[in-house]
Structure formats: C-alpha cells, structure tokens
Amino acid sequence: MPRPLAAIINLAALQSNLALAHAAMPQAKTWAVVKANAYGHGLEFGMQGFANADGLSLIELDAAVRLREWGWHKPIMLLEGLFEPGDIAIADQHRLELVIHNEQQLAMLASAKVHAPFSIHLKINTGMNRLGFTPDSVPAVYQRLQAMPAVGTIAFMTHFANAEEQEPVLNVATQLSRFKQATAGLQGSLSLANSAATLLHKELAADWIRPGVMLYGGSPGSRSAAGFDLQPAMTLQSALIAVQRLKEGDAVGYGSQFIAAQAMRVGVVACGYADGYPRHAPTGTPILVDGVRTRVIGRVSMDMITVDLTPLPQADVGSSVILWGDGLPIEEVAAAAGTIGYELMCAITPRVPRIARN
Ligand SMILES: *Cc1c(COP(=O)(O)O)cnc(C)c1O
C-alpha cells in the first residue's frame, strides 16, 4: 500500500476560479500566475486548469520551457525577467515575454541578438519598493527600450502592496496615480491587478490582470475564500496509520508537549513537515477525520502529526483525514499556524503525489 498522503487537485475548481477572475474584470485579458509549481498544485495541472487563460506567467525559466514542451502556445511572461545573459537565448527560442525591472536587465537586452524581438513588460515601482523603475525614470527607460533591436512591444505593469488591506500606509489610489503619471502619453498595454485587486478594486481593471492565489481557491486577504465564491483546488488528504490509547497524564510526541487531561484516543496521521505541513501548527489546529472536525495535538513531526480522536469513537487505522481543502479552508489552518494559505500551498513538497480530479 502506498503511503496514503496525496494532494488532490480539482481541475474543475481551477477552471471555475479562472472564470470568476475573468467575470470580475470582464474587459481584461488574464495572465494566470503559475509560479512556484502553480502555487504547489503542479505546473501541468495549472496548465490544464487554465487552458482558457490568455497567458501564463511565472518566475522560473525551466518551468516556462516545460510549458512550451507540453504544448502551451499562448503567451508566457517571466515575472522577474532575465537573471543572466544566458537566459536570453532560451527566452528567445521559446518566445517568452520578459519583465524588465532594472538597469542590469536593460544592459543585457541592449546587447542581445535574437531571432525575433521580445514583448517587454516595463515594471514600475509605485511604492512597493521591491522591483521596478521609479516613476520619473519611466519615459527615458521606455525610449531606450524602443531603440533596442531586441525589443518589440512594450507594456507596463506595477504591483500593489496593500490591495487587501483596510487602511494601509500606502493605498491603492496612491500607487495607481503614480502609475498613471509615469505612463502618461506612452503607448502600451497595462497590467495591474493581482488577486486582491481583481476581487476588491474594480478601478484597477486594465488590459490585463494577473491573478494568482484566487485561481487556486485561496483567499488573498482576511475574507474567506468562500465569501468570494472561490473553490479550493487542493485537498491535502491522508489517513490514520495508527491509533493510541492514552491514560490521564500520558504525553504525545517530541517534547511531550501535549499531556492528556483524561484517558483519550489519539490518531496518527501520515503527514508531517517534510510534506509541507507547517511545523508551527500548534495544538488546536483544525483537521478533519472521517469528515469530523477535530484538532492537532502535540508537536508536528517530520512524517506524522497526532490528532485528538475524542469526538470520533469509531475512527481507526484507515480513517480518512483532510488536512485542508474540501470542508476545511486552508486559511483556517494557516491562521492557526501563524501564516497564510499561500505559504501552505506552495510548501507542499515533491514527495507528496499530486492527483488530478475533475
Ligand atoms: C505572484 C504575483 C501575482 C499574483 O499574486 P496573487 O496575490 O497570488 O494574486 C501577480 N503579479 C506579480 C508580479 C506576482 O509576482
């Protein structure tokens, strides 16, 4: 018997969430973001689930090449562009679109010899202060790009720091007005919105949107994903592989962190931090056993976690376990562990098989 742990990927949910992103900004084309192995869901399933997207965008050059090899013919955008001059030939061969966000990339592009000019996405730093050119430098950068033989069309993009926050230090309106000023009078299509902006800021509709987490059924902010009609695309499921009977005062696991207040049954689940389950999930983190909500107890170990079977007198070895997904929003597990759903999805490790379901 194989280890019972798997990430079940619901392709219909990926499709439905993509349709929801499109419906939120119907005039815009969609770059479906599939970086980080499609947020942990498996790149190939991302490509299948987002077959209707206008383009796919990601960070990893090798993954972009794989998308081409698997037959993705529509646009692919590299969200961080080139890392070294050697990337140019590969991007040229596979017709990848490039974000250009710094001087070093401009220099690489200036001396590039290519078969066909690149579609470029000029990234503008409107206040996030990670990637991009300052707004006042944009017209000059645009002119330099236009003069390069390796450059074809030029589009503009920026990224919002607080599209999901209520009263942020830097708000969407400020970033938007910097973006508009920087691009005033320049020709090129615009892409602005991540998931939070797509769902919450209609004023950010532009030529393209760049949703990521919402496509996987994750909430981009503090509101529940179900509140946006998003469907979880990943269900992390496993089973009990052992059951222990504890007496009052018995302890469980490393550090003996959980001590039974009375006699109880404890289930051992085949899933641990080596699978991507967060080690910081404390006693009390929600989990489903045979569809019944119970709690993780004691420390998460590398290959196992232990759960309270008090509400489940019938549960035994083989009982099904859902760590998150159908019936248990990933955001609830994330909140208990002090993180966000994004991190949990992405952290699923290679040893966990991904299995597609329609
Ligand atoms: C990851 C990423 C996105 C998607 O963000 P979500 O919050 O997952 O929707 C959009 N744009 C850029 C530049 C990104 O790096």
Coordinates of C-alpha atoms and ligand atoms in Angstrom, one line a residue:
M1 CA 0.0 0.0 0.0
P2 CA 1.4 3.4 -0.9
R3 CA 1.6 6.0 1.9
P4 CA -2.0 7.4 2.0
L5 CA -1.0 11.1 1.7
A6 CA -1.9 13.0 -1.5
A7 CA -2.8 16.4 -2.8
I8 CA -5.9 16.0 -4.8
I9 CA -6.1 18.8 -7.4
N10 CA -9.6 19.7 -8.6
L11 CA -9.2 20.8 -12.2
A12 CA -12.9 22.0 -12.4
A13 CA -12.2 24.3 -9.4
L14 CA -9.2 25.8 -11.3
Q15 CA -11.4 26.4 -14.3
S16 CA -14.2 27.9 -12.2
N17 CA -11.9 30.2 -10.3
L18 CA -10.4 31.4 -13.5
A19 CA -13.9 32.2 -14.9
L20 CA -14.6 34.1 -11.7
A21 CA -11.4 36.2 -12.1
H22 CA -12.5 36.9 -15.7
A23 CA -16.0 37.8 -14.6
A24 CA -14.6 40.3 -12.0
M25 CA -12.8 42.2 -14.8
P26 CA -14.5 41.1 -18.0
Q27 CA -12.7 43.6 -20.3
A28 CA -9.3 42.4 -19.2
K29 CA -7.3 39.5 -20.5
T30 CA -5.9 37.2 -17.9
W31 CA -2.4 36.2 -17.1
A32 CA -2.9 33.1 -14.9
V33 CA 0.0 33.1 -12.5
V34 CA 1.6 29.6 -12.3
K35 CA 4.8 30.4 -10.5
A36 CA 6.1 28.1 -7.7
N37 CA 4.8 24.9 -9.4
A38 CA 1.4 26.5 -9.8
Y39 CA 1.3 27.5 -6.1
G40 CA 2.1 23.9 -5.2
H41 CA -0.6 22.4 -7.3
G42 CA 1.6 21.0 -10.0
L43 CA 2.6 23.0 -13.1
E44 CA 1.0 20.6 -15.6
F45 CA -2.4 20.7 -13.7
G46 CA -2.1 24.5 -13.7
M47 CA -1.7 24.5 -17.4
Q48 CA -4.7 22.2 -17.9
G49 CA -6.9 24.0 -15.5
F50 CA -6.1 27.4 -17.0
A51 CA -6.4 26.3 -20.6
N52 CA -8.8 29.2 -21.1
A53 CA -6.4 31.9 -19.8
D54 CA -4.9 34.3 -22.3
G55 CA -1.4 33.7 -21.0
L56 CA 0.6 32.1 -18.2
S57 CA 3.1 34.0 -16.1
L58 CA 5.7 32.6 -13.8
I59 CA 9.2 33.2 -12.4
E60 CA 11.1 30.0 -13.4
L61 CA 12.7 29.8 -16.8
D62 CA 12.9 26.0 -16.8
A63 CA 9.2 25.7 -16.0
A64 CA 8.4 28.1 -18.8
V65 CA 10.3 25.9 -21.2
R66 CA 8.3 22.9 -19.9
L67 CA 5.1 24.7 -20.6
R68 CA 6.2 25.1 -24.3
E69 CA 7.2 21.5 -24.5
W70 CA 3.8 20.4 -23.2
G71 CA 2.2 22.4 -25.9
W72 CA 1.3 25.8 -24.4
H73 CA 1.3 28.1 -27.4
K74 CA -0.3 31.2 -25.9
P75 CA 1.9 33.9 -24.2
I76 CA 4.2 33.2 -21.3
M77 CA 5.5 36.0 -19.2
L78 CA 8.6 35.8 -16.9
L79 CA 7.6 37.9 -13.9
E80 CA 11.1 38.7 -12.8
G81 CA 12.6 38.6 -16.4
L82 CA 16.2 37.7 -17.0
F83 CA 18.7 36.7 -14.3
E84 CA 21.7 36.3 -16.5
P85 CA 22.6 36.9 -20.2
G86 CA 22.4 33.1 -20.9
D87 CA 18.7 33.3 -20.3
I88 CA 18.2 35.4 -23.4
A89 CA 18.7 32.6 -25.9
I90 CA 16.3 30.3 -24.1
A91 CA 13.7 33.1 -23.8
D92 CA 14.1 33.9 -27.5
Q93 CA 13.9 30.3 -28.6
H94 CA 10.7 29.7 -26.6
R95 CA 9.1 33.1 -27.3
L96 CA 8.8 34.2 -23.7
E97 CA 7.8 37.7 -22.7
L98 CA 10.1 39.5 -20.3
V99 CA 9.5 41.8 -17.4
I100 CA 12.3 44.4 -17.3
H101 CA 12.7 45.9 -13.9
N102 CA 16.3 47.1 -13.5
E103 CA 19.4 48.6 -15.3
Q104 CA 21.2 45.2 -15.4
Q105 CA 18.4 43.7 -17.4
L106 CA 18.3 46.7 -19.7
A107 CA 22.0 46.2 -20.4
M108 CA 21.5 42.5 -21.1
L109 CA 18.8 43.4 -23.6
A110 CA 20.7 46.2 -25.2
S111 CA 23.4 43.8 -26.5
A112 CA 21.0 40.9 -27.2
K113 CA 20.9 39.2 -30.6
V114 CA 17.6 37.5 -31.1
H115 CA 15.5 35.8 -33.8
A116 CA 12.5 38.0 -33.1
P117 CA 12.1 40.9 -30.8
F118 CA 10.8 40.3 -27.3
S119 CA 7.5 41.5 -25.9
I120 CA 8.6 43.5 -22.9
H121 CA 6.8 44.4 -19.7
L122 CA 8.3 47.5 -18.1
K123 CA 7.9 47.2 -14.4
I124 CA 7.2 50.4 -12.5
N125 CA 8.0 50.7 -8.8
T126 CA 5.0 52.7 -7.5
G127 CA 5.7 52.2 -3.8
M128 CA 6.2 48.5 -3.2
N129 CA 9.9 49.0 -3.4
R130 CA 10.9 45.6 -4.5
L131 CA 11.2 45.6 -8.3
G132 CA 10.8 48.3 -10.9
F133 CA 11.9 51.6 -12.2
T134 CA 11.0 54.8 -10.4
P135 CA 8.0 56.6 -12.0
D136 CA 10.1 59.6 -13.1
S137 CA 12.6 57.4 -14.9
V138 CA 10.0 55.6 -17.0
P139 CA 9.9 57.8 -20.1
A140 CA 13.6 57.6 -20.5
V141 CA 13.7 53.8 -20.0
Y142 CA 10.8 53.5 -22.5
Q143 CA 12.8 55.4 -25.1
R144 CA 15.9 53.3 -24.5
L145 CA 13.9 50.1 -24.9
Q146 CA 12.3 51.4 -28.1
A147 CA 15.7 51.9 -29.6
M148 CA 16.8 48.3 -28.9
P149 CA 16.6 45.8 -31.8
A150 CA 15.7 43.0 -29.3
V151 CA 12.6 44.9 -28.2
G152 CA 9.2 44.7 -29.8
T153 CA 6.1 45.8 -28.0
I154 CA 6.4 47.4 -24.6
A155 CA 3.7 47.0 -21.9
F156 CA 3.6 48.5 -18.4
M157 CA 3.0 46.9 -15.1
T158 CA 3.1 47.5 -11.4
H159 CA 2.2 45.6 -8.2
F160 CA 0.2 46.7 -5.2
A161 CA 1.4 46.5 -1.7
N162 CA -2.0 46.6 0.0
A163 CA -4.8 45.6 -2.3
E164 CA -6.4 43.6 0.5
E165 CA -5.8 45.9 3.5
Q166 CA -8.4 48.2 5.0
E167 CA -6.4 51.3 6.0
P168 CA -2.9 50.8 4.7
V169 CA 0.1 53.0 5.0
L170 CA 0.3 53.1 1.2
N171 CA -3.0 52.8 -0.5
V172 CA -4.0 51.6 -4.0
A173 CA -5.1 55.0 -5.1
T174 CA -1.6 56.5 -4.4
Q175 CA 0.1 53.7 -6.3
L176 CA -2.4 54.0 -9.2
S177 CA -1.9 57.7 -9.6
R178 CA 1.9 57.3 -9.7
F179 CA 1.4 54.6 -12.3
K180 CA -0.8 56.8 -14.4
Q181 CA 1.6 59.7 -14.2
A182 CA 4.6 57.5 -15.1
T183 CA 2.8 56.1 -18.2
A184 CA 1.0 59.2 -19.4
G185 CA 1.4 59.7 -23.1
L186 CA 3.2 56.4 -23.6
Q187 CA 1.9 53.6 -25.8
G188 CA 1.5 50.2 -24.3
S189 CA -0.9 47.8 -22.7
L190 CA -1.3 47.9 -18.9
S191 CA -1.4 45.1 -16.2
L192 CA -2.1 46.0 -12.6
A193 CA -4.2 43.6 -10.6
N194 CA -3.2 40.6 -8.5
S195 CA -6.0 38.5 -6.9
A196 CA -6.9 41.0 -4.2
A197 CA -7.0 43.9 -6.6
T198 CA -9.1 41.8 -9.1
L199 CA -11.6 40.9 -6.4
L200 CA -11.7 44.2 -4.4
H201 CA -10.7 47.1 -6.7
K202 CA -12.7 47.5 -9.8
E203 CA -10.9 50.7 -10.5
L204 CA -7.7 48.7 -11.3
A205 CA -9.2 47.0 -14.3
A206 CA -6.8 47.4 -17.2
D207 CA -5.8 45.5 -20.4
W208 CA -4.6 42.5 -18.4
I209 CA -5.0 41.1 -14.9
R210 CA -2.5 38.8 -13.1
P211 CA -4.4 36.7 -10.6
G212 CA -2.6 34.0 -8.7
V213 CA -3.9 32.7 -5.4
M214 CA -7.6 33.2 -6.2
L215 CA -7.3 30.8 -9.1
Y216 CA -6.3 28.1 -6.6
G217 CA -9.3 28.9 -4.4
G218 CA -7.2 30.7 -1.8
S219 CA -8.3 34.0 -0.3
P220 CA -6.0 36.9 -0.9
G221 CA -6.9 38.6 2.3
S222 CA -8.8 38.2 5.6
R223 CA -12.2 37.5 4.0
S224 CA -13.0 33.8 3.5
A225 CA -12.4 32.4 0.0
A226 CA -16.0 31.0 0.1
G227 CA -17.2 34.6 0.5
F228 CA -15.8 35.3 -2.9
D229 CA -17.3 32.0 -4.3
L230 CA -13.8 30.6 -4.8
Q231 CA -13.5 26.8 -4.7
P232 CA -10.4 25.2 -3.1
A233 CA -8.5 23.5 -5.8
M234 CA -6.2 21.5 -3.5
T235 CA -7.4 19.0 -0.9
L236 CA -4.5 17.6 1.1
Q237 CA -5.7 14.2 2.3
S238 CA -4.2 11.3 4.2
A239 CA -5.4 8.6 6.7
L240 CA -4.8 7.4 10.2
I241 CA -1.9 4.9 10.2
A242 CA -2.0 4.2 14.0
V243 CA -4.3 4.8 17.0
Q244 CA -3.0 5.1 20.6
R245 CA -4.9 4.9 23.9
L246 CA -3.6 7.4 26.4
K247 CA -4.2 7.4 30.1
E248 CA -4.5 10.6 32.1
G249 CA -1.1 12.2 32.3
D250 CA 0.4 10.4 29.2
A251 CA 2.2 12.6 26.8
V252 CA 2.4 12.6 22.9
G253 CA 5.3 13.2 20.6
Y254 CA 8.5 15.2 20.6
G255 CA 9.0 17.4 23.6
S256 CA 6.0 15.7 25.3
Q257 CA 4.2 19.0 24.6
F258 CA 0.6 17.6 24.9
I259 CA -0.4 15.8 28.1
A260 CA -3.7 14.0 28.3
A261 CA -6.0 15.5 30.9
Q262 CA -8.0 12.3 30.9
A263 CA -8.0 9.0 29.1
M264 CA -8.3 9.5 25.3
R265 CA -7.6 8.1 21.9
V266 CA -5.1 9.7 19.6
G267 CA -4.8 9.2 15.9
V268 CA -1.5 9.3 14.0
V269 CA -1.8 10.9 10.5
A270 CA 0.7 10.2 7.7
C271 CA 1.7 13.8 7.0
G272 CA 4.4 15.9 8.6
Y273 CA 6.6 18.9 8.0
A274 CA 8.6 17.0 5.4
D275 CA 5.4 17.0 3.4
G276 CA 4.9 20.7 3.8
Y277 CA 2.5 20.7 6.8
P278 CA 3.5 23.7 8.9
R279 CA 5.7 22.6 11.9
H280 CA 4.4 25.6 13.8
A281 CA 0.8 24.4 13.8
P282 CA 0.0 24.3 17.5
T283 CA -2.3 22.1 19.5
G284 CA -5.8 23.1 18.5
T285 CA -5.1 23.5 14.7
P286 CA -8.3 22.2 12.9
I287 CA -8.2 19.0 11.0
L288 CA -11.0 16.6 9.6
V289 CA -11.1 12.9 10.5
D290 CA -13.8 11.0 8.7
G291 CA -15.3 14.4 7.9
V292 CA -15.5 15.4 11.6
R293 CA -13.6 18.4 12.7
T294 CA -11.1 17.8 15.5
R295 CA -7.7 19.1 16.4
V296 CA -4.0 18.5 16.0
I297 CA -2.3 17.8 19.4
G298 CA 1.4 17.9 20.3
R299 CA 4.2 18.8 18.0
V300 CA 4.1 18.3 14.3
S301 CA 7.0 15.9 13.4
M302 CA 8.7 15.2 10.1
D303 CA 6.4 12.5 8.8
M304 CA 3.4 12.4 11.2
I305 CA 1.0 14.5 13.2
T306 CA -1.2 13.4 16.0
V307 CA -4.8 14.3 16.4
D308 CA -7.5 14.1 19.1
L309 CA -10.0 11.3 18.5
T310 CA -12.3 12.2 21.4
P311 CA -15.1 13.3 19.0
L312 CA -14.6 10.2 16.9
P313 CA -15.1 7.0 18.9
Q314 CA -15.4 5.0 15.6
A315 CA -12.2 6.3 14.0
D316 CA -9.5 3.7 13.4
V317 CA -6.5 3.0 11.3
G318 CA -7.5 3.8 7.7
S319 CA -9.9 6.6 8.7
S320 CA -9.7 9.4 6.2
V321 CA -8.1 12.7 7.1
I322 CA -8.3 16.1 5.4
L323 CA -5.6 18.5 6.4
W324 CA -7.1 21.3 4.3
G325 CA -9.3 21.7 1.3
D326 CA -12.8 20.3 0.9
G327 CA -14.6 21.1 4.2
L328 CA -11.6 22.8 5.8
P329 CA -10.4 26.1 4.3
I330 CA -6.6 26.4 4.0
E331 CA -6.8 29.8 5.6
E332 CA -8.1 28.4 8.9
V333 CA -5.1 26.0 9.1
A334 CA -2.8 28.8 8.0
A335 CA -4.2 31.2 10.7
A336 CA -3.7 28.6 13.4
A337 CA -0.1 28.2 12.3
G338 CA 0.6 31.9 12.1
T339 CA 0.9 32.1 8.3
I340 CA -1.2 32.5 5.1
G341 CA -2.8 30.0 2.7
Y342 CA -0.3 31.0 0.0
E343 CA 2.6 29.6 2.0
L344 CA 0.9 26.3 2.8
M345 CA 0.0 25.6 -0.8
C346 CA 3.5 26.5 -2.1
A347 CA 5.2 24.5 0.6
I348 CA 3.8 21.1 -0.4
T349 CA 7.0 19.0 -1.0
P350 CA 7.8 16.8 -4.0
R351 CA 7.3 13.6 -2.1
V352 CA 3.5 14.3 -1.9
P353 CA 1.8 13.0 -5.1
R354 CA -0.5 15.4 -6.8
I355 CA -3.5 13.6 -8.3
A356 CA -5.9 15.4 -10.6
R357 CA -9.7 15.0 -10.3
N358 CA -12.3 16.6 -12.4
Ligands
LIG1 C1 2.7 36.4 -7.7 C2 2.3 37.6 -8.5 C3 1.0 37.9 -8.8 C4 -0.2 37.1 -8.2 O1 -0.4 37.5 -6.9 P1 -1.7 36.8 -6.1 O2 -1.7 37.6 -4.8 O3 -1.3 35.4 -5.8 O4 -2.9 37.0 -6.9 C5 0.7 39.0 -9.6 N1 1.7 39.8 -10.1 C6 3.0 39.5 -9.8 C7 4.1 40.4 -10.3 C8 3.4 38.4 -9.0 O5 4.6 38.2 -8.7

